[in-house]
Coordinates of C-alpha atoms in Angstrom, one line a residue:
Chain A
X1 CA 137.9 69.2 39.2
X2 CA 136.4 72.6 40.5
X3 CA 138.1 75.8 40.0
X4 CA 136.6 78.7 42.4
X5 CA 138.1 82.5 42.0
X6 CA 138.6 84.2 45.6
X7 CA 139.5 87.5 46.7
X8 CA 141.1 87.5 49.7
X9 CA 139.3 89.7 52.3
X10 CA 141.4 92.2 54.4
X11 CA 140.0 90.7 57.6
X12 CA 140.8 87.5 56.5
X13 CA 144.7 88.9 57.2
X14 CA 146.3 88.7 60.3
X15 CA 148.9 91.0 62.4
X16 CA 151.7 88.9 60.2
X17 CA 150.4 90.4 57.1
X18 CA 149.5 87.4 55.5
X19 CA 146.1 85.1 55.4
X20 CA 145.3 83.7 58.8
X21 CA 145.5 80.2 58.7
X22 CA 142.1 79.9 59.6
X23 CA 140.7 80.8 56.3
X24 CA 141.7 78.7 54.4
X25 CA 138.8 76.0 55.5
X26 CA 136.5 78.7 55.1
X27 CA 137.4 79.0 51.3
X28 CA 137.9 75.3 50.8
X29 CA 134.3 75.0 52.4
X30 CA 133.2 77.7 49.7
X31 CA 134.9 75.9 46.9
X32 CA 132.6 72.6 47.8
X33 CA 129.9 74.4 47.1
X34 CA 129.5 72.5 43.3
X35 CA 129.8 69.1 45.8
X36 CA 127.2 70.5 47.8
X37 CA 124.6 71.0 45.1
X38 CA 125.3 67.2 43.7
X39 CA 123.9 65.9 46.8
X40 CA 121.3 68.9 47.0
X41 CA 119.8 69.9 43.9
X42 CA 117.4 71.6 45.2
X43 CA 119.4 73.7 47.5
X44 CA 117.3 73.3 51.2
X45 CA 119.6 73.7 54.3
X46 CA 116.5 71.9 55.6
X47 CA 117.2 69.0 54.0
X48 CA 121.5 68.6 54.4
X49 CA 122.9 65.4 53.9
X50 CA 126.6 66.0 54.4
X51 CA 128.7 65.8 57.4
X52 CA 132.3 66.4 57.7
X53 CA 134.3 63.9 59.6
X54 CA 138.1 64.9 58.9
X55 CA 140.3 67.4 57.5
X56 CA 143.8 68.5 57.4
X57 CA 145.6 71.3 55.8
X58 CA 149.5 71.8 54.9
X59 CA 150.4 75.1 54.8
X60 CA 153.2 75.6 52.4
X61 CA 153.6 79.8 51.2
X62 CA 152.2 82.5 52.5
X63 CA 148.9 84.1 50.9
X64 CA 148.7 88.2 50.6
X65 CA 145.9 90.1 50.2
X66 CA 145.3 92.1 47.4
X67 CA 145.8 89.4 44.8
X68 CA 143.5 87.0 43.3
X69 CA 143.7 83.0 44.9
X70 CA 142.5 80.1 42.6
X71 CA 141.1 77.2 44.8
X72 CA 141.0 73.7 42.9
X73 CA 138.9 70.7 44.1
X74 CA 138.9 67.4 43.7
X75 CA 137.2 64.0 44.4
X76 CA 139.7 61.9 45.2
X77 CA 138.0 58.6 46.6
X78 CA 134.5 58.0 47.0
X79 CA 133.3 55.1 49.4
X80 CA 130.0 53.6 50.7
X81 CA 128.9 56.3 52.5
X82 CA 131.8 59.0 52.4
X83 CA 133.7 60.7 50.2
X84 CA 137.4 62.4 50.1
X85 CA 138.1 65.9 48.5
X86 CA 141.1 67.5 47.9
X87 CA 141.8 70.9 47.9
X88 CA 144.7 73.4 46.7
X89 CA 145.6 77.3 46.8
X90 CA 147.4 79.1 44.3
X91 CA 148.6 82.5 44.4
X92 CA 150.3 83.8 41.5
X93 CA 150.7 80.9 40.0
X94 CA 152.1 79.4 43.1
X95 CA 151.0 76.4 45.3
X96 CA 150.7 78.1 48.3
X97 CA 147.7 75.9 50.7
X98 CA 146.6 71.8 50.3
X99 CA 143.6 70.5 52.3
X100 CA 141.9 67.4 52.4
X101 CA 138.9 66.9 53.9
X102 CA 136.2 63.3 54.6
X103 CA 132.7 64.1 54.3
X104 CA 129.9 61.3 55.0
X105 CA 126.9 61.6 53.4
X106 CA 124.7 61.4 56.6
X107 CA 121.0 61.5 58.1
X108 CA 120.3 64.4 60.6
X109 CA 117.3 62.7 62.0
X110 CA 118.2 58.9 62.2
X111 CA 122.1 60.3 62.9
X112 CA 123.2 57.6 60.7
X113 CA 125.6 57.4 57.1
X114 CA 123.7 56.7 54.5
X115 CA 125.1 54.5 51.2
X116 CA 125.4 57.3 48.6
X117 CA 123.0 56.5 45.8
X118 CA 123.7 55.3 42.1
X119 CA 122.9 58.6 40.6
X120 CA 125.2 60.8 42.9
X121 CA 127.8 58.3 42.7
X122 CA 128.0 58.5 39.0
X123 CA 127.6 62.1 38.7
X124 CA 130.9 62.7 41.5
X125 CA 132.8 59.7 39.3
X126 CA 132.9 62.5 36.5
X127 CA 134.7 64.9 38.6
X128 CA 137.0 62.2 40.7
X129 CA 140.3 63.6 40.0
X130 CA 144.3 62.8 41.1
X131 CA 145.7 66.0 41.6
X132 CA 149.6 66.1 41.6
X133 CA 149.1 67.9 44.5
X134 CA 152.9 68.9 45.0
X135 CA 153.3 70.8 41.4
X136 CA 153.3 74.7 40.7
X137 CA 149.5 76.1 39.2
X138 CA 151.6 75.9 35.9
X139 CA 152.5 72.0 36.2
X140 CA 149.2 71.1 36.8
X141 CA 148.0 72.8 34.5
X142 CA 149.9 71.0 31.7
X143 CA 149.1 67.7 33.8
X144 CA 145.4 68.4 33.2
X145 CA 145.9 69.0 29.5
X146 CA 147.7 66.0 28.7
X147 CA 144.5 64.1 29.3
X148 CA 146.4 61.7 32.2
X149 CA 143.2 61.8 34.1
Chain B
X1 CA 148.7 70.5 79.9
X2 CA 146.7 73.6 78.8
X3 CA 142.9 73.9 79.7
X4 CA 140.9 76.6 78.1
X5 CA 137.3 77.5 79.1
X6 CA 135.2 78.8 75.8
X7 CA 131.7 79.8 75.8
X8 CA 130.3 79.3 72.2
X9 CA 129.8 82.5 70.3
X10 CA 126.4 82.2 68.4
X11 CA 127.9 83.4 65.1
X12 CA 130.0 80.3 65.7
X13 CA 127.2 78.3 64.7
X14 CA 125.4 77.3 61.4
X15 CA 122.4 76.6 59.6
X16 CA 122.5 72.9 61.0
X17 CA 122.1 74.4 64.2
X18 CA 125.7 73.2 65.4
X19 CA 128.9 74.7 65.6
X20 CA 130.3 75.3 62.3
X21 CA 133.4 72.9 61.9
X22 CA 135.9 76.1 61.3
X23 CA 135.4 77.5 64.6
X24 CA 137.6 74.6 66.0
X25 CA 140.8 75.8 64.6
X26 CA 139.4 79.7 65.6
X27 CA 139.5 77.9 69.6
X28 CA 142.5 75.6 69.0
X29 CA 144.4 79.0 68.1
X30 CA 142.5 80.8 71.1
X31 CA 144.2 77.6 73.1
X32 CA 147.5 78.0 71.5
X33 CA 147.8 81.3 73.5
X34 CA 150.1 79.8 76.4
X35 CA 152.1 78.5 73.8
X36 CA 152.8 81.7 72.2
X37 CA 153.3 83.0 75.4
X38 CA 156.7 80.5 76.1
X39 CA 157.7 81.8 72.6
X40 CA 157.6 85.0 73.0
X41 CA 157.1 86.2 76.7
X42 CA 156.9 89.7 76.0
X43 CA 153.8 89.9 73.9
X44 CA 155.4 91.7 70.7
X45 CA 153.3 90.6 67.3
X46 CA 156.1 92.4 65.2
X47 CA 158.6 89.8 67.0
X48 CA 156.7 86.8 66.1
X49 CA 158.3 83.5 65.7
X50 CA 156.3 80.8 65.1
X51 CA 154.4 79.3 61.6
X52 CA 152.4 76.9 61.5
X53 CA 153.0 73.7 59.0
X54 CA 150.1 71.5 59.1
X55 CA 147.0 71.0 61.3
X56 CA 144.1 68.5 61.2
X57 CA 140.8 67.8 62.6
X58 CA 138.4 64.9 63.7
X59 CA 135.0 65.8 64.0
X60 CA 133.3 63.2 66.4
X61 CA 130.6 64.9 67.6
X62 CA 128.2 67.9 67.3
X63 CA 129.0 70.8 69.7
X64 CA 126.0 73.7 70.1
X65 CA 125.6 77.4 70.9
X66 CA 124.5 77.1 75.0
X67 CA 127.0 75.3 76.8
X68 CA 130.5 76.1 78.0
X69 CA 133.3 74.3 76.2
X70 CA 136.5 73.1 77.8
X71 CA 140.1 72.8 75.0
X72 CA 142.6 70.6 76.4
X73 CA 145.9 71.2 74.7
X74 CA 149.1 69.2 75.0
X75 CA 152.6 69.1 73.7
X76 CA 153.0 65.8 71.9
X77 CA 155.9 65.9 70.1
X78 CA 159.6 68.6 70.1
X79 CA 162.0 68.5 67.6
X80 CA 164.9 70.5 66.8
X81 CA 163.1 73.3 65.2
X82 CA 159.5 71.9 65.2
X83 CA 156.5 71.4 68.1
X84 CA 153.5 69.3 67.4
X85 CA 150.6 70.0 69.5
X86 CA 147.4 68.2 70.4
X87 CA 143.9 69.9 71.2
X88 CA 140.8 68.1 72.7
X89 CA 137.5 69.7 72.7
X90 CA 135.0 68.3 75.8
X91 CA 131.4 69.7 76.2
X92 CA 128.8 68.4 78.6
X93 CA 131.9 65.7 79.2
X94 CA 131.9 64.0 76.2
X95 CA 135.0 64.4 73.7
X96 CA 133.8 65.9 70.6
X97 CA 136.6 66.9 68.3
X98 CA 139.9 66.6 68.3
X99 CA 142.8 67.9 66.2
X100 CA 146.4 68.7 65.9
X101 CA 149.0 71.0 64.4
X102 CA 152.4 71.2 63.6
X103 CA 154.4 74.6 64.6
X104 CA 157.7 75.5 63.4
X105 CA 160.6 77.8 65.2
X106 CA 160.6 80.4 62.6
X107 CA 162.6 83.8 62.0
X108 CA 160.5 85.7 59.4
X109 CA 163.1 88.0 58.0
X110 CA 165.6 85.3 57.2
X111 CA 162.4 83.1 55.9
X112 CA 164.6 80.2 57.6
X113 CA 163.8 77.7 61.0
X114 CA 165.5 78.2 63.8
X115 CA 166.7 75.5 66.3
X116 CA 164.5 75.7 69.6
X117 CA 166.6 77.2 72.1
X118 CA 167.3 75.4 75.6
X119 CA 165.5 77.3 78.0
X120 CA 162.5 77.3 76.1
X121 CA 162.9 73.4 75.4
X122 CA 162.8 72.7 78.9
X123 CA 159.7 75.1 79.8
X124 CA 158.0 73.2 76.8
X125 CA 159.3 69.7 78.4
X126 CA 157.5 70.6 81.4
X127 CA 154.4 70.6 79.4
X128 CA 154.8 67.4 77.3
X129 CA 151.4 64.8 77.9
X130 CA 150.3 62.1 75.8
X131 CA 146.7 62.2 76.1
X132 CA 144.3 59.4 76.1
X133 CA 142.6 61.5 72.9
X134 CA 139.9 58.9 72.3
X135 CA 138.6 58.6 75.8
X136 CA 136.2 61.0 77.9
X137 CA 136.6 63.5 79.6
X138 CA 136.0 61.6 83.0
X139 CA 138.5 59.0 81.5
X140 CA 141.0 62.0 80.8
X141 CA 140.4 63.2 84.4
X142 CA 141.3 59.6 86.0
X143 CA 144.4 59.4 83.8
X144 CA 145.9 63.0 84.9
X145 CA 144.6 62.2 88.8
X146 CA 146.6 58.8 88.2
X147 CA 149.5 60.5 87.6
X148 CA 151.0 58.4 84.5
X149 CA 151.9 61.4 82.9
Chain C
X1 CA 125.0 96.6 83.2
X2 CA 126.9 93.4 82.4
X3 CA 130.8 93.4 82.0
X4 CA 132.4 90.6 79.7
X5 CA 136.1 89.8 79.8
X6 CA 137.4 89.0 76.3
X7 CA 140.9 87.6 75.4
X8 CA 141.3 89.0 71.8
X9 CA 142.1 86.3 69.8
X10 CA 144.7 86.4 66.6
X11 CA 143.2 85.6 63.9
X12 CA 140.8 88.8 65.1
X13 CA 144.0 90.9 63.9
X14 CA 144.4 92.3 60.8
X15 CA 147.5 93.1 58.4
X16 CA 147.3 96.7 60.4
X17 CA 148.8 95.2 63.2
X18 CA 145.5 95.7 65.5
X19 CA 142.1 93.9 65.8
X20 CA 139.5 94.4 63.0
X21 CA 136.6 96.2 63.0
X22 CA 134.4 93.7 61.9
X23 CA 135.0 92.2 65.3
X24 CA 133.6 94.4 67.6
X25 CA 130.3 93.0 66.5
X26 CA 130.8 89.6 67.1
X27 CA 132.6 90.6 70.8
X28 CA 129.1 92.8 71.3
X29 CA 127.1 89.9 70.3
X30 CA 128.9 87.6 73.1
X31 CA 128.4 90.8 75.6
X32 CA 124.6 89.9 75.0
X33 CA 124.5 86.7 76.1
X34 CA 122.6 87.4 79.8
X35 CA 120.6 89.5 77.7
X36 CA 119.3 86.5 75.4
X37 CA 119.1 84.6 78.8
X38 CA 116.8 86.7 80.0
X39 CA 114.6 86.5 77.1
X40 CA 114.7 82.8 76.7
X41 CA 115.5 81.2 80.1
X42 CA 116.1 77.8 78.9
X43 CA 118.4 78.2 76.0
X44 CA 117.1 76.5 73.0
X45 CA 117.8 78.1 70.0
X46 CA 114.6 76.6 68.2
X47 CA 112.6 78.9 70.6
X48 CA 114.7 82.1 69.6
X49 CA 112.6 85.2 70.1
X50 CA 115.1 88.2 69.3
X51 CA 116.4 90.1 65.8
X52 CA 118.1 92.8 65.6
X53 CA 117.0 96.0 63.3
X54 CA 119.6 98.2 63.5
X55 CA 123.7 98.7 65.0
X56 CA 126.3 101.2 64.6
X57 CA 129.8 101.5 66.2
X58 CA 132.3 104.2 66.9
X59 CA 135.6 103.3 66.8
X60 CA 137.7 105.9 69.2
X61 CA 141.0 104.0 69.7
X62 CA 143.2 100.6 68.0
X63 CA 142.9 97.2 70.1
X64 CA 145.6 95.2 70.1
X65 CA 146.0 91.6 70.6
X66 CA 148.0 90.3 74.0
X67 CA 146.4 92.6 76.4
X68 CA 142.5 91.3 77.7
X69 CA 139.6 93.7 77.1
X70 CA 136.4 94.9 79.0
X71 CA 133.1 94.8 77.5
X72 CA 130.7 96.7 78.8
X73 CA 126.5 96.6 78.0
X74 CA 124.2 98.5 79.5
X75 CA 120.0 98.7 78.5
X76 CA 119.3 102.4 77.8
X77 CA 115.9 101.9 76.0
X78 CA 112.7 99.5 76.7
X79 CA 110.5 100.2 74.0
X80 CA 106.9 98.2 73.8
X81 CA 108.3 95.2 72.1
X82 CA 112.2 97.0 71.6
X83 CA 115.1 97.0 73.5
X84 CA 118.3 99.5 72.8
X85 CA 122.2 98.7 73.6
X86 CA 124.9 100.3 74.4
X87 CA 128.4 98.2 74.1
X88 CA 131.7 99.9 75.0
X89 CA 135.0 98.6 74.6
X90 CA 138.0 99.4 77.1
X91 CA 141.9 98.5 76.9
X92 CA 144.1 99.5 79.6
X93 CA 142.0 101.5 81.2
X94 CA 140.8 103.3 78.1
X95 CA 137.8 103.5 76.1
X96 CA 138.1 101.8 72.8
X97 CA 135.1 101.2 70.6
X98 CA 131.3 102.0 71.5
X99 CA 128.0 100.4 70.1
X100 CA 124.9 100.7 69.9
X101 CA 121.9 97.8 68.9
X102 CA 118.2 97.3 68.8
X103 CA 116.8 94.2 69.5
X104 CA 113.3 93.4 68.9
X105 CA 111.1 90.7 70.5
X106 CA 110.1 88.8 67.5
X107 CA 108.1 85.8 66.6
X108 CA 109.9 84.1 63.9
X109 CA 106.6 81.8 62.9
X110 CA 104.0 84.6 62.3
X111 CA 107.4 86.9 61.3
X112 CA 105.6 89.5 63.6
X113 CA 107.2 91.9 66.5
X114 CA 105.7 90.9 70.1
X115 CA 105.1 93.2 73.5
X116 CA 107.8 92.2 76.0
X117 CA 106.1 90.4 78.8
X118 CA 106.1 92.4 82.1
X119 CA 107.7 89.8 84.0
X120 CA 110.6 90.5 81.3
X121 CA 110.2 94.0 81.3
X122 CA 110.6 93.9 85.3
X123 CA 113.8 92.2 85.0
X124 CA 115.4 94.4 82.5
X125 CA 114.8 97.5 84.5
X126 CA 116.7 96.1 87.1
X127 CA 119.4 97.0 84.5
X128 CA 118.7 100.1 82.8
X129 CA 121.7 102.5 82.9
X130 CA 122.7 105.2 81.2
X131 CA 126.1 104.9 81.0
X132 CA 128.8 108.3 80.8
X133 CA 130.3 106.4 77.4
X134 CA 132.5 109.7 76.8
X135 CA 134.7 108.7 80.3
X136 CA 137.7 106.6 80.9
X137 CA 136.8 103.0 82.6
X138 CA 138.5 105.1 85.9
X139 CA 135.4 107.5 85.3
X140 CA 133.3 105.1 84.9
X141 CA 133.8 103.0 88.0
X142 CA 133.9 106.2 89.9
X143 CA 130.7 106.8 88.5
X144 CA 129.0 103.6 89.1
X145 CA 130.7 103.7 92.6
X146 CA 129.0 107.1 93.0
X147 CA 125.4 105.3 93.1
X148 CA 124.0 108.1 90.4
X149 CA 122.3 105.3 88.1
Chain D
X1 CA 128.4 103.4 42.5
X2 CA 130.1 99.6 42.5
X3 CA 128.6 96.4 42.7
X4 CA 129.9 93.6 43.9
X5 CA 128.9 89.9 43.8
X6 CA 129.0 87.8 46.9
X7 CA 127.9 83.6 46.9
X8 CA 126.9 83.9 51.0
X9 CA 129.4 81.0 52.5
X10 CA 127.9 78.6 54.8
X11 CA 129.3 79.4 58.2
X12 CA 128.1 83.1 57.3
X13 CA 124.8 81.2 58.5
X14 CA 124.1 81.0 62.1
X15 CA 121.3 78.9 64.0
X16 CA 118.4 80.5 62.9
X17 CA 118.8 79.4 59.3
X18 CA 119.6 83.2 58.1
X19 CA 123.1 84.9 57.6
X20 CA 124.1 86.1 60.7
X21 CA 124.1 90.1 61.5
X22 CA 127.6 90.1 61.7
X23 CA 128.3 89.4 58.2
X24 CA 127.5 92.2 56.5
X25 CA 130.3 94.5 57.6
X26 CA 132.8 91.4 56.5
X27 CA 130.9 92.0 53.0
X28 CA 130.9 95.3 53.2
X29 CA 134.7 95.5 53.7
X30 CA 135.1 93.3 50.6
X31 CA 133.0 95.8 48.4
X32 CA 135.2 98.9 49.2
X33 CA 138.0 97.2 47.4
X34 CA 137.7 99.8 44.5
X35 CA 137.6 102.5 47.2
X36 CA 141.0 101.1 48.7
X37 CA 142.0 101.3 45.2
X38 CA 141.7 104.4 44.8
X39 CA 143.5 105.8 47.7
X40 CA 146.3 103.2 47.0
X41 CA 146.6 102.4 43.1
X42 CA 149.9 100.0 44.4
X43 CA 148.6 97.8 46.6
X44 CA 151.1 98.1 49.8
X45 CA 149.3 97.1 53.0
X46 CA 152.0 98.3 54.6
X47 CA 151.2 101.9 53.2
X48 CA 147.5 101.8 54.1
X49 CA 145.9 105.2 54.6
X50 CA 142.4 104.9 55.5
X51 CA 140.8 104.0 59.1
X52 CA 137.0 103.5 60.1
X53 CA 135.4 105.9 62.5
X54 CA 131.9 105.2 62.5
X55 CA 129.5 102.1 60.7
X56 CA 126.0 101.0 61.0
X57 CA 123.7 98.9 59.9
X58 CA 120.0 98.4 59.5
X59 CA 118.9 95.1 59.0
X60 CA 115.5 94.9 56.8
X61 CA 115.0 91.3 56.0
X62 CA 116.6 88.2 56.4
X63 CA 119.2 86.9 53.7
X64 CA 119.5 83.2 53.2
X65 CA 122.7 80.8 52.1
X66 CA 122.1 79.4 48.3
X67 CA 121.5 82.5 46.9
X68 CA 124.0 85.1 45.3
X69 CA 123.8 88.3 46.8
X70 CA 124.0 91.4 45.0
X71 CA 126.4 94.6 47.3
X72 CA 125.8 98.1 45.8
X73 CA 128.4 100.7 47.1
X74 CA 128.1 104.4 46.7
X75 CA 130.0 107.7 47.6
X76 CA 127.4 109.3 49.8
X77 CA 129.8 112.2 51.0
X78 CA 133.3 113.4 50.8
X79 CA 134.7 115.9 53.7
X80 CA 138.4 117.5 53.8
X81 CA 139.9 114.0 55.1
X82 CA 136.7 111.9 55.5
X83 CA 134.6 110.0 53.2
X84 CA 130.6 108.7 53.9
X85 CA 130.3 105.3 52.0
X86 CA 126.4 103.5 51.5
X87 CA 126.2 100.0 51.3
X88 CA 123.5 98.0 50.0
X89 CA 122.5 94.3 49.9
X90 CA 119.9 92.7 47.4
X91 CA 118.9 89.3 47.3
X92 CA 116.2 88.1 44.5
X93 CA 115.5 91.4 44.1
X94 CA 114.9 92.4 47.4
X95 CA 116.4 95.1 49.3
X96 CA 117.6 93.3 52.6
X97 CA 120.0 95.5 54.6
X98 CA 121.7 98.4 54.3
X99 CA 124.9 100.4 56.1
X100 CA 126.5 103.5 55.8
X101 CA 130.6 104.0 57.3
X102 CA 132.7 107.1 57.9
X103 CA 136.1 106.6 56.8
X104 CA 139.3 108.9 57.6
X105 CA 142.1 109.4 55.0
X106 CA 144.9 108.6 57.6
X107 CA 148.8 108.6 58.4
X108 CA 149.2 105.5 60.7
X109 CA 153.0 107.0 61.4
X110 CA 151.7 110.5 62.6
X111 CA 148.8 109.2 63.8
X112 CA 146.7 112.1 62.3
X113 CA 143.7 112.4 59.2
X114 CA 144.9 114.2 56.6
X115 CA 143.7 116.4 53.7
X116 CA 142.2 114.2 50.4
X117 CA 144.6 115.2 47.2
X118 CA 143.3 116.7 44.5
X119 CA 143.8 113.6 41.8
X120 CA 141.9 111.3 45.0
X121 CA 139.4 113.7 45.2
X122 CA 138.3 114.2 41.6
X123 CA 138.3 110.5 40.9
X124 CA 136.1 109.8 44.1
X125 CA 133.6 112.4 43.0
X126 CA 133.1 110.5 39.8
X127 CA 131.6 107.9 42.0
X128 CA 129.8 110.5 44.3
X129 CA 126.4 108.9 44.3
X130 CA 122.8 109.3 46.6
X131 CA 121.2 105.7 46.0
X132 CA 117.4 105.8 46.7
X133 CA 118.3 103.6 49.5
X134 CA 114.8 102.3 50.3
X135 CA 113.7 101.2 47.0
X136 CA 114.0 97.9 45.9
X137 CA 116.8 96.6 43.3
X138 CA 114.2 97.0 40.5
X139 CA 113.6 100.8 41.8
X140 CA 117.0 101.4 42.0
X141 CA 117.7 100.4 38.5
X142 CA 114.9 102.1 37.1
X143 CA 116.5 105.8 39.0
X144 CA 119.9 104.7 37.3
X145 CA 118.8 104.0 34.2
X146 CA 116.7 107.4 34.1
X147 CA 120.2 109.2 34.4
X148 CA 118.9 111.4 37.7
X149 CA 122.2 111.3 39.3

């Protein structure tokens, strides 16, 4: 699981006062950066090998500026050639934002998937992770210490 | 049905060279506008009345900076507080993502849903369409000029 | 001079009720899309030619979502391989936001500036004007009206 | 001075491989947090005081995703009710684009500027600041360290 800290940005508010809903794929695609560099180590935008293929997002509480977010990520299914993430917002220790998203691990030039190889496979098995994706910061939390995963 | 003509907006694109997969939701929003409109037909953002509960995204094909864009949007589903919506997004004819979203009735002081009213539920039945989402745009054409709708 | 019609969109709001400034840029950057054309005739963003060096804006009066806007660009400067913008803003009838830019003609291989071409150059006299950015958009159609540029 | 942190996000890129022009400001914004803090200790958005009048930009060299970014922020000026803020970006070291903004200590109700306290004004100056703008990050450490300002 990947933790990323976020400060909300004041344009990233709308005329409602809270976070536009539209932000909240541009933090999750922030928080994949750690994905990212697993199947880019040597980080080339020449070279990208990820595509995304579907996503969806629940939105549950309202987010405010001018308080710290917590984004946590997690691997949640890895296939052939694609892999699921799962994402989650917190706001003062609320769960405020989920998001999943499918990403294929993909060929710009031959515009194929590609099979994911041994080596990145068993590098994102460390990090696969089964959120309880419905609990408060604080539930998950004592989820994650009690070792379940 | 709602059509929207966009023309790309080159900060909408990445470093692939594409258009970035979080501009959709900026458009779908953009599309959203007629909607909004039945809502609320005096344009008042401090009388706003609508939140949105879930949306997703298919990504099915690239879409580049260069090329006007064309958002279909349809009202798929109304219930008694709720509206789900469908968006299409066509360039050069071909479907290339598609996506949906959830919108609820919503009075923002009393933090509670509110029934759809009757006049607005029959403006919005006027606009109800189940669209052929996984065909082209030609295909979508023949299905509106067929009139099966 | 070029006129753009833009729908502000709502995520371009901000908590303050009225559109951001950040996004005067990115309507200014659309604005310039004959001017790219002009520059690079068949649009291929591998064969881009133009940077910018240098923008600034002056923000007179709020925008506010609902109500469309007019962008205005006119060329006020053709340097030997720069070109100057001016961008100006109108809601309702009034001016808004103005903005300036340089654009250079740049060769993004040998990273070096390049003369425009005259065939270039003859084209973007044809729309040099010095525009009266202190009026009203009523002063400035009664001014463009008045054949003075 | 303040310094802020940024990890450019990915669809901050635009088709020519760099972070697009219009990023900056959005960074910007996020690195007058401490500014914003000062002029409102609680955070209320719906007591905001300050409004933009004026911001520019020159852009210098490119700045690339992968990379963290380094924003200084300095007090260049303070006026009866305004305030002259310097921005500027470093990545590996390199001085790549810098930005100055006028910003108005404001009552949104009256709709008028208004005199800078006393307490406001004395913590500001502790920040007042003339940043050898066109060094590099090296420079610029070297003229802090030496104690000039």
């Amino acid at each position: 699981m990947f933790t990323e800290l976020i400060r909300p940005r004041f344009l990233e508010t709308d005329a409602l006062g809270h976070i536009n809903n539209n932000t909240y794929g541009v933090w999750f695609e922030s928080a994949r950066d750690p994905i990212f560099h697993i199947f880019m180590p040597k980080v080339d935008v020449k070279k990208w090998n990820l595509v995304m293929a579907h996503s969806s997002f629940d939105f549950l509480k309202e987010v405010f500026w001018g308080k710290e977010v917590i984004v946590k990520t997690a691997i949640s299914k890895i296939g052939n050639s694609s892999l699921e993430l799962c994402h989650a917002v917190y706001q003062e220790g609320k769960l405020c934002t989920t998001g999943k998203c499918v990403l294929i691990h993909y060929n710009f030039e031959t515009k194929e998937s590609v099979h994911i190889p041994e080596n990145i496979r068993e590098e994102l098995e460390n990090h696969l992770f089964t959120l309880p994706w419905h609990g408060t910061l604080k539930e998950l939390e004592e989820f994650v210490k009690s070792g379940k995963n």
